[in-house]
Every structure is written in C-alpha cells, then in structure tokens.
Amino acid sequence: MEKVRCLVIDANPLVRNCLQELLATHPNMVVQGSASGLGLARQKIRRDPPDVVVLGRAGPADERLAFLRALMRALPTPVVMLVEADAAATAYAAEAVALGAVDVIEQSAQHPETGLRARARTVADRVFRAAFARVSRLQDAEGPVGTGGAQHLRAGLVALGASTGGVESLGRVIAGLSPQLPPVVIAQHIPDGFSELFARRLDRKVAVRVHVAEHGVRALPGHVYVAPGNAHLEVHRRSGAFWLRLSDAPPVNRHRPSVDVLFRSVAAAAGAGAVVGLLTGMGEDGAQGLAACRASGAYTFAQDEASSIVFGMPRAAIEIGAAMEVIALDDMAARIHALTHG
C-alpha cells in the first residue's frame, strides 16, 4: 500500500524530532516534513498537502485553534492534537475536537518527548489510523427540527453510540432534535473530563437539555444524557420509568464507556420501545450491542459510509445484520423524530 504522509507541527525541537523518529518506525507511514510554527505549516500544507497532521504546541492555544478552524474550512485534513494533561488543556482539546480534530493524545508538560517515546507504538498507530478518517468541511450545525406541537411518543428511549468523529457527528444530530422526544442516552468514546465540556457546549446551542449522566437519575423526555468519560452508562427500567446507572467495571472492547454496555442495557430495559443508532468510530464496539437491541425488538440503524468520519463501527454492525437501516448523518434527526412519534 502507498505510505501515509504525515506533517509534524511543534515549536519544541525535542518533541518535533521525537515525533519524526517514532512515526517513521511505522512500516506504512512516512514523515514528509515538520514545522516549528503555524505560518511555516500553512506554507507546507499548501505546497504539498499531507494525509495527516500532528499538531503539537506551536503558538498560543487560540492561534492553534484558529489554524485548525481555517484548515478544516479550506482543506479538510485529519488532525491529531497533542495536549498536556491539565484542566486548561482539557478545554482546549474539547474545542479542537468540536472543530474536527480526529484524535487527541495527551503528553506530559514537563518531559513530553519522554512520555511519547514510552508510548511510541501506540502513538504511531493512532496517527496512522487517523489518516483514514473521513473529515468534512467545517460548517455550522443546522437549527432544530420544528416540533409542530405536542405529539404522541411511540418509542420510550433513544440510544446512540459513537467513537472517532462522534463528537462532531453527535453534535449535528442533537442540534436537529426537538424537546418533544423521549430520553436520549449516549455512549461516546471520550477522554475523562471532556464529557462535561461536550455536554455543556451542546446544551447552550440546542433545543433539548444536554447533561453528563449521573448515577441514579431518572431519564426525562426532552433530555440528552452523555456517559462520563471514564464510566459505563447503563439504563434500567423501574416503576415504568428509565433510570441511569454508572459503573466503573473494567473496559469492554478496550473502552469505558463502552457502547456495547449501554446498548445491551437498552435491549434489556426498553426492548421494542427503543430506537438505537450506531455512528462513526474505529473498531467494533457497539455492533454486538446493536444486534442485541434488534433481537429485543428495538428499531436499529447505523450511519452510512459516505457520511462517517470512520466507518469501522457502523460497518461491523451492518456486516452482522444488526442495523435495520443505514442512514446518512444529516438525515438522522428527522428519522429519529419519525421513528419516535406516532
């Protein structure tokens, strides 16, 4: 296969050299160049667009975000962000993901190159996989779908799962939902701490209420509940209502939260009263859970390949017959409304 071409951007020469060395060890990747600043990076990208960009610390955070925003508007390219593990970096990384960054890799603030070398193979693999993400031109989300007044709900629960590319994709779906919906529960593979920022940003922009899920809370219509970044989310039925449960059980499919964990709980708790969808993401998490939901009578769907940033998880579900329907991202909100209202 033709090798993936990567551009490394970082002001620290030690980090820059470290990244070039460890990425070059991947048998199917070549580092086509590096840049110490954003201006030089722009020139190199215009002259010879790479397959993937690794964006480290090069200039202030707001300048890096402006660089990412401009890149995703002019020449959408898979970008992997390097961030330091602190509260300020968490907010920065969440904003970067919202702008279209494919992956975020944490690094030590004191000795970043040492930490990267210790995870050399993992870092190289993540950058390589990111190169195959289908990124789209940055655009503003559409407004909410009109409600047309109160309607009878024929489904009692909506569940969605996603991984790579899911933050942007889920944002577009949720922006199209109205408050006249049953509860919506979401498992998104997301680093610990990002879920709060993700939920808070969406809650300010959309018609429904968006929260980070809390243990023991009753799931209410017109509300969206996002699994915390380091906990499994499950749904249980009691006294005719759905209740949320969080768990620190071991990761499933290498993930916590796991989409499979959420979907299996939805199958048991809601059965035919659920609408369940699996969106963009790497790997296979969620495929078996979606199959369990379909077997329980739920209406199941998967995102189509053309609109998926990474088609791995939807493809796995489609291949085992777990999805009753394959839907484009921009059609999901309207489809969810049609499936949940009588």
Tab-separated table of C-alpha atoms in Angstrom:
chain	number	residue	atom	x	y	z
A	1	MET	CA	0.000	0.000	0.000
A	2	GLU	CA	1.060	3.606	-0.520
A	3	LYS	CA	2.528	5.069	2.638
A	4	VAL	CA	0.631	7.606	4.722
A	5	ARG	CA	2.334	11.015	4.623
A	6	CYS	CA	2.454	12.949	7.889
A	7	LEU	CA	3.328	16.539	8.786
A	8	VAL	CA	4.523	17.253	12.338
A	9	ILE	CA	3.995	20.710	13.886
A	10	ASP	CA	5.602	21.625	17.222
A	11	ALA	CA	7.738	24.506	18.451
A	12	ASN	CA	9.851	22.263	20.701
A	13	PRO	CA	12.680	20.741	18.615
A	14	LEU	CA	13.000	17.798	21.026
A	15	VAL	CA	9.320	16.921	20.622
A	16	ARG	CA	9.468	17.516	16.879
A	17	ASN	CA	12.465	15.223	16.427
A	18	CYS	CA	10.964	12.625	18.752
A	19	LEU	CA	7.732	12.538	16.760
A	20	GLN	CA	9.542	12.300	13.446
A	21	GLU	CA	11.607	9.370	14.708
A	22	LEU	CA	8.794	7.365	16.266
A	23	LEU	CA	6.326	7.955	13.404
A	24	ALA	CA	8.975	6.901	10.887
A	25	THR	CA	9.145	3.496	12.590
A	26	HIS	CA	5.629	2.679	11.355
A	27	PRO	CA	6.010	0.462	8.276
A	28	ASN	CA	3.209	2.206	6.385
A	29	MET	CA	3.910	5.818	7.268
A	30	VAL	CA	6.447	8.422	6.241
A	31	VAL	CA	7.059	11.857	7.776
A	32	GLN	CA	7.042	14.232	4.811
A	33	GLY	CA	8.200	17.137	6.922
A	34	SER	CA	7.892	19.206	10.066
A	35	ALA	CA	7.251	22.793	11.056
A	36	SER	CA	8.151	24.773	14.154
A	37	GLY	CA	5.399	27.337	13.648
A	38	LEU	CA	1.922	27.675	12.195
A	39	GLY	CA	2.959	30.034	9.391
A	40	LEU	CA	5.507	27.565	8.034
A	41	ALA	CA	2.986	24.743	8.470
A	42	ARG	CA	0.450	26.610	6.313
A	43	GLN	CA	3.044	27.027	3.559
A	44	LYS	CA	3.973	23.346	3.621
A	45	ILE	CA	0.343	22.199	3.591
A	46	ARG	CA	-0.484	24.444	0.618
A	47	ARG	CA	2.593	23.246	-1.262
A	48	ASP	CA	2.191	19.532	-0.529
A	49	PRO	CA	-0.960	18.524	1.399
A	50	PRO	CA	-0.228	15.673	3.854
A	51	ASP	CA	-2.531	12.757	4.650
A	52	VAL	CA	-2.479	13.552	8.366
A	53	VAL	CA	-1.220	16.389	10.581
A	54	VAL	CA	0.109	16.079	14.131
A	55	LEU	CA	-0.436	19.437	15.819
A	56	GLY	CA	1.535	19.937	18.995
A	57	ARG	CA	2.432	23.080	20.916
A	58	ALA	CA	3.148	25.715	18.275
A	59	GLY	CA	1.964	29.137	19.371
A	60	PRO	CA	-0.795	30.052	21.854
A	61	ALA	CA	-3.824	27.795	22.147
A	62	ASP	CA	-6.179	30.266	20.448
A	63	GLU	CA	-3.828	30.516	17.458
A	64	ARG	CA	-3.662	26.730	17.157
A	65	LEU	CA	-7.459	26.546	17.230
A	66	ALA	CA	-7.668	29.267	14.580
A	67	PHE	CA	-5.194	27.275	12.465
A	68	LEU	CA	-7.311	24.135	12.868
A	69	ARG	CA	-10.527	26.021	12.063
A	70	ALA	CA	-9.031	27.508	8.893
A	71	LEU	CA	-7.610	24.146	7.796
A	72	MET	CA	-10.942	22.363	8.251
A	73	ARG	CA	-12.712	25.061	6.246
A	74	ALA	CA	-10.207	25.320	3.390
A	75	LEU	CA	-8.621	21.857	3.109
A	76	PRO	CA	-10.222	19.296	5.478
A	77	THR	CA	-7.377	17.091	6.720
A	78	PRO	CA	-7.203	14.528	9.539
A	79	VAL	CA	-5.523	16.202	12.526
A	80	VAL	CA	-4.196	14.563	15.705
A	81	MET	CA	-3.778	17.008	18.591
A	82	LEU	CA	-1.067	16.740	21.254
A	83	VAL	CA	-2.275	18.205	24.546
A	84	GLU	CA	-0.895	18.459	28.041
A	85	ALA	CA	-2.764	16.651	30.813
A	86	ASP	CA	-4.271	19.555	32.757
A	87	ALA	CA	-7.602	21.344	33.111
A	88	ALA	CA	-6.785	24.115	30.631
A	89	ALA	CA	-5.710	21.579	28.025
A	90	THR	CA	-8.950	19.655	28.520
A	91	ALA	CA	-10.988	22.689	27.450
A	92	TYR	CA	-8.610	23.304	24.544
A	93	ALA	CA	-8.837	19.697	23.387
A	94	ALA	CA	-12.621	19.680	23.602
A	95	GLU	CA	-12.751	22.770	21.396
A	96	ALA	CA	-10.319	21.156	18.941
A	97	VAL	CA	-12.469	18.034	18.667
A	98	ALA	CA	-15.537	20.208	18.098
A	99	LEU	CA	-13.674	21.866	15.219
A	100	GLY	CA	-12.934	18.485	13.623
A	101	ALA	CA	-9.719	17.083	15.144
A	102	VAL	CA	-9.783	13.297	14.730
A	103	ASP	CA	-7.837	12.279	17.846
A	104	VAL	CA	-6.258	13.778	20.957
A	105	ILE	CA	-3.072	12.385	22.521
A	106	GLU	CA	-2.089	13.534	25.995
A	107	GLN	CA	1.538	14.287	26.828
A	108	SER	CA	3.488	15.289	29.889
A	109	ALA	CA	4.011	19.026	30.341
A	110	GLN	CA	7.449	18.539	31.957
A	111	HIS	CA	9.008	15.872	29.716
A	112	PRO	CA	6.775	15.459	26.664
A	113	GLU	CA	9.296	13.647	24.487
A	114	THR	CA	9.991	11.041	27.198
A	115	GLY	CA	6.311	10.193	27.534
A	116	LEU	CA	5.861	9.990	23.769
A	117	ARG	CA	8.814	7.616	23.393
A	118	ALA	CA	7.388	5.395	26.126
A	119	ARG	CA	4.213	5.020	24.032
A	120	ALA	CA	5.898	5.098	20.641
A	121	ARG	CA	3.996	2.220	19.058
A	122	THR	CA	0.609	3.395	20.350
A	123	VAL	CA	1.210	6.963	19.186
A	124	ALA	CA	2.329	5.824	15.737
A	125	ASP	CA	-0.677	3.514	15.371
A	126	ARG	CA	-3.121	6.249	16.382
A	127	VAL	CA	-1.664	8.738	13.916
A	128	PHE	CA	-1.718	6.108	11.170
A	129	ARG	CA	-5.377	5.216	11.829
A	130	ALA	CA	-6.338	8.872	11.983
A	131	ALA	CA	-5.097	9.361	8.426
A	132	PHE	CA	-8.008	7.249	7.171
A	133	ALA	CA	-10.686	9.286	8.922
A	134	ARG	CA	-13.160	10.880	6.530
A	135	VAL	CA	-13.185	14.521	7.585
A	136	SER	CA	-15.650	17.064	6.251
A	137	ARG	CA	-15.505	20.780	5.655
A	138	LEU	CA	-16.257	22.717	8.836
A	139	GLN	CA	-19.744	24.192	8.814
A	140	ASP	CA	-22.273	25.445	11.330
A	141	ALA	CA	-24.838	22.957	12.603
A	142	GLU	CA	-28.408	23.368	11.387
A	143	GLY	CA	-31.102	24.561	13.725
A	144	PRO	CA	-33.559	22.289	15.490
A	145	VAL	CA	-36.307	20.488	13.656
A	146	GLY	CA	-39.718	22.111	14.095
A	147	THR	CA	-41.895	20.354	16.654
A	148	GLY	CA	-45.346	21.012	15.249
A	149	GLY	CA	-46.851	20.897	18.742
A	150	ALA	CA	-47.249	18.055	21.218
A	151	GLN	CA	-47.295	14.561	19.715
A	152	HIS	CA	-47.755	11.026	20.988
A	153	LEU	CA	-44.434	9.241	21.568
A	154	ARG	CA	-44.456	5.699	20.273
A	155	ALA	CA	-40.904	4.942	21.458
A	156	GLY	CA	-39.749	5.354	25.041
A	157	LEU	CA	-35.987	5.701	24.647
A	158	VAL	CA	-33.348	6.723	22.096
A	159	ALA	CA	-29.769	5.431	22.410
A	160	LEU	CA	-26.767	6.488	20.327
A	161	GLY	CA	-23.159	5.303	20.305
A	162	ALA	CA	-20.060	6.724	18.617
A	163	SER	CA	-16.276	6.914	18.745
A	164	THR	CA	-13.827	8.699	16.423
A	165	GLY	CA	-15.586	11.648	14.822
A	166	GLY	CA	-18.560	11.198	17.108
A	167	VAL	CA	-18.300	14.499	18.956
A	168	GLU	CA	-18.895	16.486	15.772
A	169	SER	CA	-21.413	13.993	14.360
A	170	LEU	CA	-23.464	13.704	17.540
A	171	GLY	CA	-23.496	17.476	17.793
A	172	ARG	CA	-25.108	17.724	14.370
A	173	VAL	CA	-27.719	15.104	15.221
A	174	ILE	CA	-28.588	16.601	18.607
A	175	ALA	CA	-28.857	20.075	17.059
A	176	GLY	CA	-31.700	18.718	14.950
A	177	LEU	CA	-33.701	17.242	17.834
A	178	SER	CA	-36.686	18.879	19.497
A	179	PRO	CA	-37.733	18.701	23.165
A	180	GLN	CA	-40.718	16.546	22.111
A	181	LEU	CA	-38.603	13.389	22.273
A	182	PRO	CA	-38.183	10.514	24.717
A	183	PRO	CA	-34.938	10.484	26.760
A	184	VAL	CA	-31.748	10.163	24.713
A	185	VAL	CA	-28.741	8.290	26.137
A	186	ILE	CA	-25.300	8.426	24.551
A	187	ALA	CA	-22.063	6.472	24.872
A	188	GLN	CA	-19.245	8.373	23.160
A	189	HIS	CA	-15.635	7.250	23.485
A	190	ILE	CA	-14.183	10.376	25.063
A	191	PRO	CA	-11.313	11.090	27.477
A	192	ASP	CA	-12.196	11.600	31.112
A	193	GLY	CA	-13.109	15.229	31.694
A	194	PHE	CA	-14.158	16.014	28.118
A	195	SER	CA	-17.746	14.818	28.550
A	196	GLU	CA	-18.652	17.753	30.815
A	197	LEU	CA	-17.371	20.280	28.291
A	198	PHE	CA	-19.052	18.431	25.421
A	199	ALA	CA	-22.402	18.398	27.212
A	200	ARG	CA	-22.139	21.999	28.369
A	201	ARG	CA	-21.289	23.297	24.887
A	202	LEU	CA	-24.181	21.422	23.305
A	203	ASP	CA	-26.628	22.465	25.995
A	204	ARG	CA	-26.001	26.123	25.117
A	205	LYS	CA	-26.672	25.550	21.417
A	206	VAL	CA	-29.563	23.103	21.065
A	207	ALA	CA	-33.267	22.916	21.872
A	208	VAL	CA	-33.021	19.840	24.107
A	209	ARG	CA	-31.290	19.790	27.502
A	210	VAL	CA	-27.901	18.031	27.491
A	211	HIS	CA	-26.275	16.636	30.662
A	212	VAL	CA	-23.470	14.361	31.732
A	213	ALA	CA	-25.238	11.252	33.029
A	214	GLU	CA	-25.372	10.824	36.807
A	215	HIS	CA	-25.889	7.619	38.776
A	216	GLY	CA	-29.439	7.032	39.983
A	217	VAL	CA	-31.032	9.830	37.929
A	218	ARG	CA	-34.360	9.307	36.177
A	219	ALA	CA	-34.119	9.838	32.392
A	220	LEU	CA	-36.625	12.502	31.321
A	221	PRO	CA	-38.198	13.238	27.914
A	222	GLY	CA	-36.535	16.087	26.043
A	223	HIS	CA	-33.221	15.481	27.822
A	224	VAL	CA	-29.965	14.016	26.479
A	225	TYR	CA	-27.602	12.133	28.811
A	226	VAL	CA	-23.938	11.648	27.840
A	227	ALA	CA	-21.856	8.946	29.543
A	228	PRO	CA	-18.970	10.365	31.636
A	229	GLY	CA	-15.524	9.928	30.153
A	230	ASN	CA	-14.447	7.082	32.440
A	231	ALA	CA	-17.647	5.232	33.364
A	232	HIS	CA	-20.004	2.783	31.725
A	233	LEU	CA	-23.556	4.051	31.323
A	234	GLU	CA	-26.489	1.652	31.645
A	235	VAL	CA	-30.259	2.129	31.574
A	236	HIS	CA	-32.643	0.242	33.856
A	237	ARG	CA	-36.437	0.261	33.994
A	238	ARG	CA	-38.267	0.685	37.280
A	239	SER	CA	-41.873	1.668	38.004
A	240	GLY	CA	-42.494	2.417	34.352
A	241	ALA	CA	-39.552	4.844	34.038
A	242	PHE	CA	-35.946	4.638	32.857
A	243	TRP	CA	-33.158	5.217	35.376
A	244	LEU	CA	-29.443	5.721	34.760
A	245	ARG	CA	-26.691	3.670	36.329
A	246	LEU	CA	-22.937	4.350	36.157
A	247	SER	CA	-20.300	1.689	36.630
A	248	ASP	CA	-16.506	1.566	36.921
A	249	ALA	CA	-16.445	-2.059	35.747
A	250	PRO	CA	-13.473	-2.985	33.522
A	251	PRO	CA	-13.381	-1.604	29.967
A	252	VAL	CA	-15.290	-3.536	27.305
A	253	ASN	CA	-13.737	-3.646	23.823
A	254	ARG	CA	-10.960	-1.547	25.419
A	255	HIS	CA	-13.423	1.245	26.166
A	256	ARG	CA	-15.120	2.756	29.196
A	257	PRO	CA	-17.714	3.968	28.455
A	258	SER	CA	-18.492	1.131	26.075
A	259	VAL	CA	-21.265	1.386	23.508
A	260	ASP	CA	-21.899	-2.353	23.842
A	261	VAL	CA	-22.552	-1.973	27.582
A	262	LEU	CA	-25.092	0.803	27.016
A	263	PHE	CA	-26.837	-0.928	24.112
A	264	ARG	CA	-27.170	-4.257	25.936
A	265	SER	CA	-28.788	-2.473	28.871
A	266	VAL	CA	-31.175	-0.705	26.476
A	267	ALA	CA	-32.120	-4.027	24.914
A	268	ALA	CA	-32.987	-5.420	28.346
A	269	ALA	CA	-34.736	-2.313	29.684
A	270	ALA	CA	-36.592	-0.955	26.657
A	271	GLY	CA	-36.757	-3.689	24.027
A	272	ALA	CA	-39.211	-2.760	21.282
A	273	GLY	CA	-39.670	0.662	22.884
A	274	ALA	CA	-36.220	1.878	21.824
A	275	VAL	CA	-34.652	3.488	18.771
A	276	VAL	CA	-30.919	2.746	18.724
A	277	GLY	CA	-28.230	4.065	16.389
A	278	LEU	CA	-24.501	3.416	15.914
A	279	LEU	CA	-22.449	6.246	14.451
A	280	THR	CA	-18.903	6.830	13.228
A	281	GLY	CA	-15.966	5.212	15.009
A	282	MET	CA	-12.968	2.899	14.829
A	283	GLY	CA	-13.229	-0.736	15.839
A	284	GLU	CA	-16.296	-2.839	16.586
A	285	ASP	CA	-17.656	-1.545	19.890
A	286	GLY	CA	-21.432	-1.316	19.707
A	287	ALA	CA	-22.001	-3.847	16.917
A	288	GLN	CA	-22.955	-6.743	19.203
A	289	GLY	CA	-24.971	-4.430	21.426
A	290	LEU	CA	-26.880	-3.138	18.408
A	291	ALA	CA	-27.584	-6.748	17.416
A	292	ALA	CA	-28.944	-7.400	20.921
A	293	CYS	CA	-31.215	-4.361	20.574
A	294	ARG	CA	-32.534	-5.568	17.226
A	295	ALA	CA	-33.174	-9.025	18.661
A	296	SER	CA	-35.141	-7.407	21.509
A	297	GLY	CA	-37.439	-5.646	19.047
A	298	ALA	CA	-35.819	-2.196	19.022
A	299	TYR	CA	-35.525	-0.232	15.785
A	300	THR	CA	-31.824	-0.118	14.924
A	301	PHE	CA	-29.805	1.899	12.440
A	302	ALA	CA	-26.184	2.591	11.509
A	303	GLN	CA	-24.538	5.603	9.913
A	304	ASP	CA	-23.738	5.230	6.220
A	305	GLU	CA	-20.176	5.081	4.918
A	306	ALA	CA	-20.334	8.324	2.932
A	307	SER	CA	-21.109	10.480	5.989
A	308	SER	CA	-18.995	8.547	8.533
A	309	ILE	CA	-15.654	10.036	9.522
A	310	VAL	CA	-14.528	6.471	10.288
A	311	PHE	CA	-16.770	3.641	9.059
A	312	GLY	CA	-15.391	0.905	11.341
A	313	MET	CA	-18.134	0.599	13.987
A	314	PRO	CA	-21.100	1.095	11.632
A	315	ARG	CA	-19.563	-1.341	9.148
A	316	ALA	CA	-19.147	-4.004	11.832
A	317	ALA	CA	-22.815	-3.641	12.802
A	318	ILE	CA	-24.027	-3.733	9.207
A	319	GLU	CA	-21.951	-6.826	8.402
A	320	ILE	CA	-23.578	-8.862	11.189
A	321	GLY	CA	-27.086	-7.689	10.312
A	322	ALA	CA	-27.525	-5.594	13.452
A	323	ALA	CA	-28.797	-2.494	11.628
A	324	MET	CA	-32.309	-2.452	10.194
A	325	GLU	CA	-31.491	0.724	8.279
A	326	VAL	CA	-28.395	2.611	7.106
A	327	ILE	CA	-28.821	6.382	7.406
A	328	ALA	CA	-26.795	9.439	6.354
A	329	LEU	CA	-25.775	11.719	9.211
A	330	ASP	CA	-27.835	14.704	8.064
A	331	ASP	CA	-30.986	12.564	7.864
A	332	MET	CA	-30.727	11.135	11.385
A	333	ALA	CA	-32.536	13.802	13.390
A	334	ALA	CA	-35.583	13.739	11.129
A	335	ARG	CA	-35.537	9.935	11.083
A	336	ILE	CA	-35.383	9.738	14.873
A	337	HIS	CA	-38.393	12.044	15.076
A	338	ALA	CA	-40.302	9.918	12.589
A	339	LEU	CA	-39.484	6.721	14.495
A	340	THR	CA	-40.377	8.075	17.935
A	341	HIS	CA	-43.614	9.922	17.154
A	342	GLY	CA	-46.931	8.357	16.264
